[in-house]
Amino acid sequence: MTIRTILVDDEPLAIQGLELRLMPHEDVEIIAKCQNGREAISAIKTLKPDLAFLDIQMPGFDGFSVVQGLMDVEPPLFVFVTAYGDHALRAFEAQAVDYLMKPVEEARLADTLDRVRRRMAEKSSVGEAEKLKEVLTEVAPEAAADIAEGGDGTHAANRFERMINIKDQGQIFRVDVDTIERIDAAGDYMCIYTAEQTLILRETMKDLEKRLDPRRFQRVHRSTIVNLDLVKQVKPHTNGECFLVLGSGASVKVSRSYREVVARFVH
């Protein structure tokens, strides 16, 4: 799989240096080099690259402005490259694959490209699944319906996030979703609980649900989501309600409106 890549930096020497470091990676094809943000937006819309190495500090139209200027198209994967470490938080908030400091270290670049390859493989899997659904809808409607209802779920799982970046108290925490026990809503803030820590994420419950696999993460209350894989015990309660005991020992009440969730454990 070829990674069609563009390089964006207002310093020609920086582009040249990055190009040299990318040469050993045979699957990386540099299809354009841009010296400002406006050139980058035009090149991305025209060439539709898989990946963009994007300098943040550029005169007039910085790297973050490039991302904002691509809201109307499907953007490539972004790796921000800069000499200034104080932009790291904004880079991850912009859903960057990674953030590299100048001068770029070869080992660090290799790690970044491995991450890009994984993201592209996941994206490809989802795309192939969608193509399969379209074909099945035409030639085998019953099979298509079966996939829509679940099937083996292999491809569907790839569209949900495995790691979530959470900015809390001036730091960025990368949280493996497998370790999340439960999530409580507090307005536009989410309290993310793992067995070891509690973090605050500024996001609505509705948006967060779209990022998590619904076969594992289910609402058990109007303002609570639970990782069903980490439920260790179900305790019946009065009036059709019950409690789920999680791996950490925490107990979460399931309201009657969500009692179908409990059915997964008793059938």
PDB file of C-alpha atoms in Angstrom:
ATOM      1  CA  MET A   1       0.000   0.000   0.000  1.00  0.00           C
ATOM      2  CA  THR A   2       1.511   3.300  -1.172  1.00  0.00           C
ATOM      3  CA  ILE A   3       1.209   6.326   1.100  1.00  0.00           C
ATOM      4  CA  ARG A   4       0.656   9.294  -1.210  1.00  0.00           C
ATOM      5  CA  THR A   5       2.187  12.189   0.705  1.00  0.00           C
ATOM      6  CA  ILE A   6       2.596  15.946   0.504  1.00  0.00           C
ATOM      7  CA  LEU A   7       5.086  18.060   2.433  1.00  0.00           C
ATOM      8  CA  VAL A   8       4.142  21.566   3.583  1.00  0.00           C
ATOM      9  CA  ASP A   9       6.707  24.005   4.994  1.00  0.00           C
ATOM     10  CA  ASP A  10       7.715  27.584   4.209  1.00  0.00           C
ATOM     11  CA  GLU A  11      11.383  26.656   4.648  1.00  0.00           C
ATOM     12  CA  PRO A  12      12.824  24.794   1.607  1.00  0.00           C
ATOM     13  CA  LEU A  13      15.616  23.289   3.723  1.00  0.00           C
ATOM     14  CA  ALA A  14      13.041  21.793   6.100  1.00  0.00           C
ATOM     15  CA  ILE A  15      11.209  20.160   3.186  1.00  0.00           C
ATOM     16  CA  GLN A  16      14.483  18.848   1.810  1.00  0.00           C
ATOM     17  CA  GLY A  17      15.489  17.406   5.182  1.00  0.00           C
ATOM     18  CA  LEU A  18      12.168  15.650   5.676  1.00  0.00           C
ATOM     19  CA  GLU A  19      12.264  14.342   2.105  1.00  0.00           C
ATOM     20  CA  LEU A  20      15.677  12.770   2.760  1.00  0.00           C
ATOM     21  CA  ARG A  21      14.434  11.101   5.951  1.00  0.00           C
ATOM     22  CA  LEU A  22      11.429   9.686   4.118  1.00  0.00           C
ATOM     23  CA  MET A  23      13.488   8.158   1.290  1.00  0.00           C
ATOM     24  CA  PRO A  24      14.252   4.851   3.109  1.00  0.00           C
ATOM     25  CA  HIS A  25      10.504   4.242   3.470  1.00  0.00           C
ATOM     26  CA  GLU A  26       9.706   2.738   0.087  1.00  0.00           C
ATOM     27  CA  ASP A  27       5.930   2.868   0.530  1.00  0.00           C
ATOM     28  CA  VAL A  28       5.961   6.669   0.912  1.00  0.00           C
ATOM     29  CA  GLU A  29       5.444   8.533  -2.379  1.00  0.00           C
ATOM     30  CA  ILE A  30       5.885  12.313  -2.221  1.00  0.00           C
ATOM     31  CA  ILE A  31       3.422  13.747  -4.738  1.00  0.00           C
ATOM     32  CA  ALA A  32       3.699  17.456  -3.896  1.00  0.00           C
ATOM     33  CA  LYS A  33       5.705  19.982  -1.915  1.00  0.00           C
ATOM     34  CA  CYS A  34       4.045  23.217  -0.789  1.00  0.00           C
ATOM     35  CA  GLN A  35       5.553  26.344   0.749  1.00  0.00           C
ATOM     36  CA  ASN A  36       2.429  27.860   2.298  1.00  0.00           C
ATOM     37  CA  GLY A  37      -0.999  26.989   3.596  1.00  0.00           C
ATOM     38  CA  ARG A  38      -2.960  28.110   0.550  1.00  0.00           C
ATOM     39  CA  GLU A  39      -0.846  25.944  -1.745  1.00  0.00           C
ATOM     40  CA  ALA A  40      -1.417  23.042   0.636  1.00  0.00           C
ATOM     41  CA  ILE A  41      -5.216  23.367   0.576  1.00  0.00           C
ATOM     42  CA  SER A  42      -5.228  23.528  -3.225  1.00  0.00           C
ATOM     43  CA  ALA A  43      -2.916  20.509  -3.531  1.00  0.00           C
ATOM     44  CA  ILE A  44      -4.931  18.436  -1.054  1.00  0.00           C
ATOM     45  CA  LYS A  45      -8.236  19.180  -2.794  1.00  0.00           C
ATOM     46  CA  THR A  46      -6.752  18.416  -6.207  1.00  0.00           C
ATOM     47  CA  LEU A  47      -4.445  15.460  -5.515  1.00  0.00           C
ATOM     48  CA  LYS A  48      -6.295  13.882  -2.556  1.00  0.00           C
ATOM     49  CA  PRO A  49      -3.174  12.596  -0.758  1.00  0.00           C
ATOM     50  CA  ASP A  50      -3.256  10.005   1.997  1.00  0.00           C
ATOM     51  CA  LEU A  51      -0.912  11.934   4.280  1.00  0.00           C
ATOM     52  CA  ALA A  52       0.277  15.504   4.813  1.00  0.00           C
ATOM     53  CA  PHE A  53       3.322  16.535   6.840  1.00  0.00           C
ATOM     54  CA  LEU A  54       2.267  20.018   7.876  1.00  0.00           C
ATOM     55  CA  ASP A  55       4.391  22.775   9.381  1.00  0.00           C
ATOM     56  CA  ILE A  56       2.475  24.791  11.961  1.00  0.00           C
ATOM     57  CA  GLN A  57       4.320  28.102  11.920  1.00  0.00           C
ATOM     58  CA  MET A  58       3.867  29.550   8.421  1.00  0.00           C
ATOM     59  CA  PRO A  59       3.271  33.218   7.584  1.00  0.00           C
ATOM     60  CA  GLY A  60      -0.301  34.211   6.831  1.00  0.00           C
ATOM     61  CA  PHE A  61      -1.944  30.797   6.799  1.00  0.00           C
ATOM     62  CA  ASP A  62      -0.640  28.463   9.487  1.00  0.00           C
ATOM     63  CA  GLY A  63      -1.010  24.686   9.748  1.00  0.00           C
ATOM     64  CA  PHE A  64      -4.174  24.815  11.835  1.00  0.00           C
ATOM     65  CA  SER A  65      -5.764  27.130   9.269  1.00  0.00           C
ATOM     66  CA  VAL A  66      -5.051  24.498   6.607  1.00  0.00           C
ATOM     67  CA  VAL A  67      -7.004  21.923   8.598  1.00  0.00           C
ATOM     68  CA  GLN A  68      -9.903  24.354   9.019  1.00  0.00           C
ATOM     69  CA  GLY A  69      -9.835  25.106   5.288  1.00  0.00           C
ATOM     70  CA  LEU A  70     -10.487  21.457   4.471  1.00  0.00           C
ATOM     71  CA  MET A  71     -13.710  21.062   6.424  1.00  0.00           C
ATOM     72  CA  ASP A  72     -15.716  20.648   3.216  1.00  0.00           C
ATOM     73  CA  VAL A  73     -13.696  17.682   1.900  1.00  0.00           C
ATOM     74  CA  GLU A  74     -12.389  14.402   3.266  1.00  0.00           C
ATOM     75  CA  PRO A  75      -8.977  15.388   4.638  1.00  0.00           C
ATOM     76  CA  PRO A  76      -5.801  13.306   4.580  1.00  0.00           C
ATOM     77  CA  LEU A  77      -4.085  12.100   7.711  1.00  0.00           C
ATOM     78  CA  PHE A  78      -2.065  14.934   9.249  1.00  0.00           C
ATOM     79  CA  VAL A  79       1.317  14.884  10.947  1.00  0.00           C
ATOM     80  CA  PHE A  80       2.276  18.270  12.349  1.00  0.00           C
ATOM     81  CA  VAL A  81       5.955  19.228  12.208  1.00  0.00           C
ATOM     82  CA  THR A  82       7.260  22.246  14.108  1.00  0.00           C
ATOM     83  CA  ALA A  83      10.143  23.690  16.061  1.00  0.00           C
ATOM     84  CA  TYR A  84       7.819  24.793  18.872  1.00  0.00           C
ATOM     85  CA  GLY A  85       6.583  22.355  21.491  1.00  0.00           C
ATOM     86  CA  ASP A  86       3.785  24.564  22.802  1.00  0.00           C
ATOM     87  CA  HIS A  87       1.480  23.616  19.920  1.00  0.00           C
ATOM     88  CA  ALA A  88       1.213  19.953  20.902  1.00  0.00           C
ATOM     89  CA  LEU A  89      -2.184  20.263  22.595  1.00  0.00           C
ATOM     90  CA  ARG A  90      -3.802  21.952  19.619  1.00  0.00           C
ATOM     91  CA  ALA A  91      -2.255  19.398  17.263  1.00  0.00           C
ATOM     92  CA  PHE A  92      -3.917  16.487  19.031  1.00  0.00           C
ATOM     93  CA  GLU A  93      -7.174  18.433  19.341  1.00  0.00           C
ATOM     94  CA  ALA A  94      -7.066  18.712  15.538  1.00  0.00           C
ATOM     95  CA  GLN A  95      -6.992  14.884  15.427  1.00  0.00           C
ATOM     96  CA  ALA A  96      -3.428  14.735  14.121  1.00  0.00           C
ATOM     97  CA  VAL A  97      -1.898  11.283  13.754  1.00  0.00           C
ATOM     98  CA  ASP A  98       1.244  12.573  15.405  1.00  0.00           C
ATOM     99  CA  TYR A  99       3.321  15.622  16.289  1.00  0.00           C
ATOM    100  CA  LEU A 100       7.009  15.807  15.358  1.00  0.00           C
ATOM    101  CA  MET A 101       9.624  18.243  16.593  1.00  0.00           C
ATOM    102  CA  LYS A 102      12.274  19.691  14.291  1.00  0.00           C
ATOM    103  CA  PRO A 103      14.829  18.411  13.523  1.00  0.00           C
ATOM    104  CA  VAL A 104      12.866  15.216  12.906  1.00  0.00           C
ATOM    105  CA  GLU A 105      14.532  12.120  14.341  1.00  0.00           C
ATOM    106  CA  GLU A 106      14.610   9.058  12.076  1.00  0.00           C
ATOM    107  CA  ALA A 107      13.405   6.639  14.765  1.00  0.00           C
ATOM    108  CA  ARG A 108      10.557   8.963  15.744  1.00  0.00           C
ATOM    109  CA  LEU A 109       9.567   9.346  12.086  1.00  0.00           C
ATOM    110  CA  ALA A 110       9.517   5.558  11.672  1.00  0.00           C
ATOM    111  CA  ASP A 111       7.129   5.252  14.631  1.00  0.00           C
ATOM    112  CA  THR A 112       4.883   7.909  13.119  1.00  0.00           C
ATOM    113  CA  LEU A 113       4.734   6.129   9.759  1.00  0.00           C
ATOM    114  CA  ASP A 114       3.829   2.866  11.503  1.00  0.00           C
ATOM    115  CA  ARG A 115       0.929   4.701  13.097  1.00  0.00           C
ATOM    116  CA  VAL A 116      -0.089   6.107   9.690  1.00  0.00           C
ATOM    117  CA  ARG A 117      -0.031   2.608   8.170  1.00  0.00           C
ATOM    118  CA  ARG A 118      -2.309   1.285  10.902  1.00  0.00           C
ATOM    119  CA  ARG A 119      -4.771   4.140  10.430  1.00  0.00           C
ATOM    120  CA  MET A 120      -4.795   3.608   6.666  1.00  0.00           C
ATOM    121  CA  ALA A 121      -5.330  -0.143   7.064  1.00  0.00           C
ATOM    122  CA  GLU A 122      -8.298   0.476   9.366  1.00  0.00           C
ATOM    123  CA  LYS A 123      -9.753   3.005   6.938  1.00  0.00           C
ATOM    124  CA  SER A 124      -9.281   0.586   4.038  1.00  0.00           C
ATOM    125  CA  SER A 125     -11.065  -2.184   5.921  1.00  0.00           C
ATOM    126  CA  VAL A 126     -14.072   0.048   6.474  1.00  0.00           C
ATOM    127  CA  GLY A 127     -14.064   1.058   2.804  1.00  0.00           C
ATOM    128  CA  GLU A 128     -13.982  -2.544   1.624  1.00  0.00           C
ATOM    129  CA  ALA A 129     -16.857  -3.400   3.941  1.00  0.00           C
ATOM    130  CA  GLU A 130     -18.948  -0.575   2.466  1.00  0.00           C
ATOM    131  CA  LYS A 131     -18.243  -1.785  -1.081  1.00  0.00           C
ATOM    132  CA  LEU A 132     -19.272  -5.297  -0.088  1.00  0.00           C
ATOM    133  CA  LYS A 133     -22.545  -3.999   1.338  1.00  0.00           C
ATOM    134  CA  GLU A 134     -23.323  -2.151  -1.911  1.00  0.00           C
ATOM    135  CA  VAL A 135     -22.734  -5.275  -4.004  1.00  0.00           C
ATOM    136  CA  LEU A 136     -24.713  -7.499  -1.660  1.00  0.00           C
ATOM    137  CA  THR A 137     -27.626  -5.073  -1.671  1.00  0.00           C
ATOM    138  CA  GLU A 138     -27.937  -5.633  -5.413  1.00  0.00           C
ATOM    139  CA  VAL A 139     -27.266  -9.376  -5.733  1.00  0.00           C
ATOM    140  CA  ALA A 140     -28.082 -10.803  -2.282  1.00  0.00           C
ATOM    141  CA  PRO A 141     -30.355  -8.508  -0.253  1.00  0.00           C
ATOM    142  CA  GLU A 142     -30.803 -11.043   2.546  1.00  0.00           C
ATOM    143  CA  ALA A 143     -27.048 -11.306   3.107  1.00  0.00           C
ATOM    144  CA  ALA A 144     -26.736  -7.517   3.080  1.00  0.00           C
ATOM    145  CA  ALA A 145     -29.442  -7.257   5.732  1.00  0.00           C
ATOM    146  CA  ASP A 146     -27.607  -9.813   7.864  1.00  0.00           C
ATOM    147  CA  ILE A 147     -24.406  -7.746   7.737  1.00  0.00           C
ATOM    148  CA  ALA A 148     -26.329  -4.579   8.586  1.00  0.00           C
ATOM    149  CA  GLU A 149     -27.718  -6.273  11.679  1.00  0.00           C
ATOM    150  CA  GLY A 150     -24.332  -7.380  12.905  1.00  0.00           C
ATOM    151  CA  GLY A 151     -22.725 -10.317  11.103  1.00  0.00           C
ATOM    152  CA  ASP A 152     -19.367 -11.151  12.631  1.00  0.00           C
ATOM    153  CA  GLY A 153     -18.680  -7.427  13.214  1.00  0.00           C
ATOM    154  CA  THR A 154     -15.038  -7.628  12.153  1.00  0.00           C
ATOM    155  CA  HIS A 155     -15.120  -4.769   9.671  1.00  0.00           C
ATOM    156  CA  ALA A 156     -17.605  -2.673  11.628  1.00  0.00           C
ATOM    157  CA  ALA A 157     -15.346  -2.665  14.670  1.00  0.00           C
ATOM    158  CA  ASN A 158     -12.597  -0.938  12.690  1.00  0.00           C
ATOM    159  CA  ARG A 159     -14.571   2.283  12.390  1.00  0.00           C
ATOM    160  CA  PHE A 160     -14.616   2.807  16.151  1.00  0.00           C
ATOM    161  CA  GLU A 161     -11.731   4.340  18.051  1.00  0.00           C
ATOM    162  CA  ARG A 162      -9.247   2.254  19.990  1.00  0.00           C
ATOM    163  CA  MET A 163      -7.470   5.192  21.634  1.00  0.00           C
ATOM    164  CA  ILE A 164      -8.995   8.462  22.807  1.00  0.00           C
ATOM    165  CA  ASN A 165      -6.966  11.622  23.411  1.00  0.00           C
ATOM    166  CA  ILE A 166      -8.208  13.443  26.517  1.00  0.00           C
ATOM    167  CA  LYS A 167      -6.977  16.922  27.415  1.00  0.00           C
ATOM    168  CA  ASP A 168      -7.250  17.290  31.172  1.00  0.00           C
ATOM    169  CA  GLN A 169      -5.487  19.735  33.493  1.00  0.00           C
ATOM    170  CA  GLY A 170      -3.156  20.980  30.753  1.00  0.00           C
ATOM    171  CA  GLN A 171      -2.014  17.486  29.768  1.00  0.00           C
ATOM    172  CA  ILE A 172      -2.981  15.042  27.041  1.00  0.00           C
ATOM    173  CA  PHE A 173      -3.757  11.490  28.122  1.00  0.00           C
ATOM    174  CA  ARG A 174      -3.992   8.727  25.519  1.00  0.00           C
ATOM    175  CA  VAL A 175      -6.552   6.303  26.890  1.00  0.00           C
ATOM    176  CA  ASP A 176      -7.022   2.787  25.538  1.00  0.00           C
ATOM    177  CA  VAL A 177     -10.794   2.357  25.204  1.00  0.00           C
ATOM    178  CA  ASP A 178     -10.450  -1.241  26.442  1.00  0.00           C
ATOM    179  CA  THR A 179      -9.553   0.155  29.878  1.00  0.00           C
ATOM    180  CA  ILE A 180     -12.580   2.472  30.145  1.00  0.00           C
ATOM    181  CA  GLU A 181     -15.063   1.041  32.668  1.00  0.00           C
ATOM    182  CA  ARG A 182     -17.777   3.660  32.528  1.00  0.00           C
ATOM    183  CA  ILE A 183     -18.554   7.193  31.390  1.00  0.00           C
ATOM    184  CA  ASP A 184     -20.779   9.670  33.229  1.00  0.00           C
ATOM    185  CA  ALA A 185     -22.228  12.773  31.592  1.00  0.00           C
ATOM    186  CA  ALA A 186     -22.145  16.177  33.276  1.00  0.00           C
ATOM    187  CA  GLY A 187     -23.542  18.642  30.747  1.00  0.00           C
ATOM    188  CA  ASP A 188     -21.039  19.009  27.910  1.00  0.00           C
ATOM    189  CA  TYR A 189     -18.373  17.239  29.956  1.00  0.00           C
ATOM    190  CA  MET A 190     -17.759  13.490  30.218  1.00  0.00           C
ATOM    191  CA  CYS A 191     -16.167  11.838  33.258  1.00  0.00           C
ATOM    192  CA  ILE A 192     -14.092   8.938  31.896  1.00  0.00           C
ATOM    193  CA  TYR A 193     -13.409   6.250  34.492  1.00  0.00           C
ATOM    194  CA  THR A 194     -10.758   3.559  34.211  1.00  0.00           C
ATOM    195  CA  ALA A 195      -9.685   1.273  37.026  1.00  0.00           C
ATOM    196  CA  GLU A 196      -6.765   3.614  37.742  1.00  0.00           C
ATOM    197  CA  GLN A 197      -7.905   7.167  37.027  1.00  0.00           C
ATOM    198  CA  THR A 198     -10.726   9.585  36.288  1.00  0.00           C
ATOM    199  CA  LEU A 199     -10.391  12.092  33.438  1.00  0.00           C
ATOM    200  CA  ILE A 200     -12.619  14.907  32.191  1.00  0.00           C
ATOM    201  CA  LEU A 201     -13.394  15.180  28.463  1.00  0.00           C
ATOM    202  CA  ARG A 202     -15.209  18.152  26.932  1.00  0.00           C
ATOM    203  CA  GLU A 203     -17.634  16.405  24.598  1.00  0.00           C
ATOM    204  CA  THR A 204     -21.314  15.556  24.495  1.00  0.00           C
ATOM    205  CA  MET A 205     -22.620  12.071  25.249  1.00  0.00           C
ATOM    206  CA  LYS A 206     -24.119  11.840  21.762  1.00  0.00           C
ATOM    207  CA  ASP A 207     -20.813  12.597  20.012  1.00  0.00           C
ATOM    208  CA  LEU A 208     -18.826  10.284  22.249  1.00  0.00           C
ATOM    209  CA  GLU A 209     -21.210   7.385  21.594  1.00  0.00           C
ATOM    210  CA  LYS A 210     -20.452   7.650  17.867  1.00  0.00           C
ATOM    211  CA  ARG A 211     -16.769   6.982  18.587  1.00  0.00           C
ATOM    212  CA  LEU A 212     -17.326   3.844  20.684  1.00  0.00           C
ATOM    213  CA  ASP A 213     -18.326   0.344  19.582  1.00  0.00           C
ATOM    214  CA  PRO A 214     -22.001  -0.058  20.622  1.00  0.00           C
ATOM    215  CA  ARG A 215     -21.549  -3.819  20.977  1.00  0.00           C
ATOM    216  CA  ARG A 216     -19.337  -3.087  23.973  1.00  0.00           C
ATOM    217  CA  PHE A 217     -20.277   0.384  25.223  1.00  0.00           C
ATOM    218  CA  GLN A 218     -23.943   0.737  26.113  1.00  0.00           C
ATOM    219  CA  ARG A 219     -26.023   3.261  28.036  1.00  0.00           C
ATOM    220  CA  VAL A 220     -27.443   1.835  31.227  1.00  0.00           C
ATOM    221  CA  HIS A 221     -28.838   5.161  32.380  1.00  0.00           C
ATOM    222  CA  ARG A 222     -29.685   8.447  30.680  1.00  0.00           C
ATOM    223  CA  SER A 223     -26.270   9.833  31.648  1.00  0.00           C
ATOM    224  CA  THR A 224     -24.105   6.695  32.005  1.00  0.00           C
ATOM    225  CA  ILE A 225     -22.298   4.444  29.515  1.00  0.00           C
ATOM    226  CA  VAL A 226     -20.742   1.146  30.643  1.00  0.00           C
ATOM    227  CA  ASN A 227     -18.137  -1.117  29.042  1.00  0.00           C
ATOM    228  CA  LEU A 228     -20.030  -4.417  29.029  1.00  0.00           C
ATOM    229  CA  ASP A 229     -16.790  -6.389  28.695  1.00  0.00           C
ATOM    230  CA  LEU A 230     -15.787  -5.216  32.185  1.00  0.00           C
ATOM    231  CA  VAL A 231     -19.016  -6.179  33.958  1.00  0.00           C
ATOM    232  CA  LYS A 232     -18.242  -8.850  36.573  1.00  0.00           C
ATOM    233  CA  GLN A 233     -21.615  -9.254  38.271  1.00  0.00           C
ATOM    234  CA  VAL A 234     -25.295  -8.374  37.871  1.00  0.00           C
ATOM    235  CA  LYS A 235     -27.268  -7.648  41.062  1.00  0.00           C
ATOM    236  CA  PRO A 236     -31.082  -7.473  40.786  1.00  0.00           C
ATOM    237  CA  HIS A 237     -32.780  -4.551  42.520  1.00  0.00           C
ATOM    238  CA  THR A 238     -36.377  -3.447  43.080  1.00  0.00           C
ATOM    239  CA  ASN A 239     -38.847  -2.282  40.420  1.00  0.00           C
ATOM    240  CA  GLY A 240     -37.040  -3.992  37.554  1.00  0.00           C
ATOM    241  CA  GLU A 241     -33.814  -2.107  38.145  1.00  0.00           C
ATOM    242  CA  CYS A 242     -30.440  -3.692  38.848  1.00  0.00           C
ATOM    243  CA  PHE A 243     -26.772  -2.920  39.503  1.00  0.00           C
ATOM    244  CA  LEU A 244     -23.767  -3.849  37.395  1.00  0.00           C
ATOM    245  CA  VAL A 245     -20.565  -4.509  39.338  1.00  0.00           C
ATOM    246  CA  LEU A 246     -17.457  -3.608  37.341  1.00  0.00           C
ATOM    247  CA  GLY A 247     -13.947  -4.982  37.495  1.00  0.00           C
ATOM    248  CA  SER A 248     -12.739  -2.212  39.804  1.00  0.00           C
ATOM    249  CA  GLY A 249     -15.580  -2.956  42.232  1.00  0.00           C
ATOM    250  CA  ALA A 250     -17.599   0.105  41.218  1.00  0.00           C
ATOM    251  CA  SER A 251     -21.369  -0.424  41.106  1.00  0.00           C
ATOM    252  CA  VAL A 252     -23.549   1.185  38.426  1.00  0.00           C
ATOM    253  CA  LYS A 253     -27.331   1.335  38.524  1.00  0.00           C
ATOM    254  CA  VAL A 254     -29.264   0.242  35.425  1.00  0.00           C
ATOM    255  CA  SER A 255     -32.573   2.054  35.041  1.00  0.00           C
ATOM    256  CA  ARG A 256     -35.691   0.240  33.844  1.00  0.00           C
ATOM    257  CA  SER A 257     -35.548   2.089  30.517  1.00  0.00           C
ATOM    258  CA  TYR A 258     -32.294   0.297  29.705  1.00  0.00           C
ATOM    259  CA  ARG A 259     -33.030  -3.130  31.135  1.00  0.00           C
ATOM    260  CA  GLU A 260     -32.590  -4.749  27.694  1.00  0.00           C
ATOM    261  CA  VAL A 261     -28.859  -4.218  28.232  1.00  0.00           C
ATOM    262  CA  VAL A 262     -28.959  -6.649  31.158  1.00  0.00           C
ATOM    263  CA  ALA A 263     -30.604  -9.265  28.943  1.00  0.00           C
ATOM    264  CA  ARG A 264     -27.230  -9.798  27.309  1.00  0.00           C
ATOM    265  CA  PHE A 265     -25.974 -11.349  30.517  1.00  0.00           C
ATOM    266  CA  VAL A 266     -28.930 -13.606  31.328  1.00  0.00           C
ATOM    267  CA  HIS A 267     -29.747 -15.176  27.935  1.00  0.00           C
TER     268      HIS A 267
END
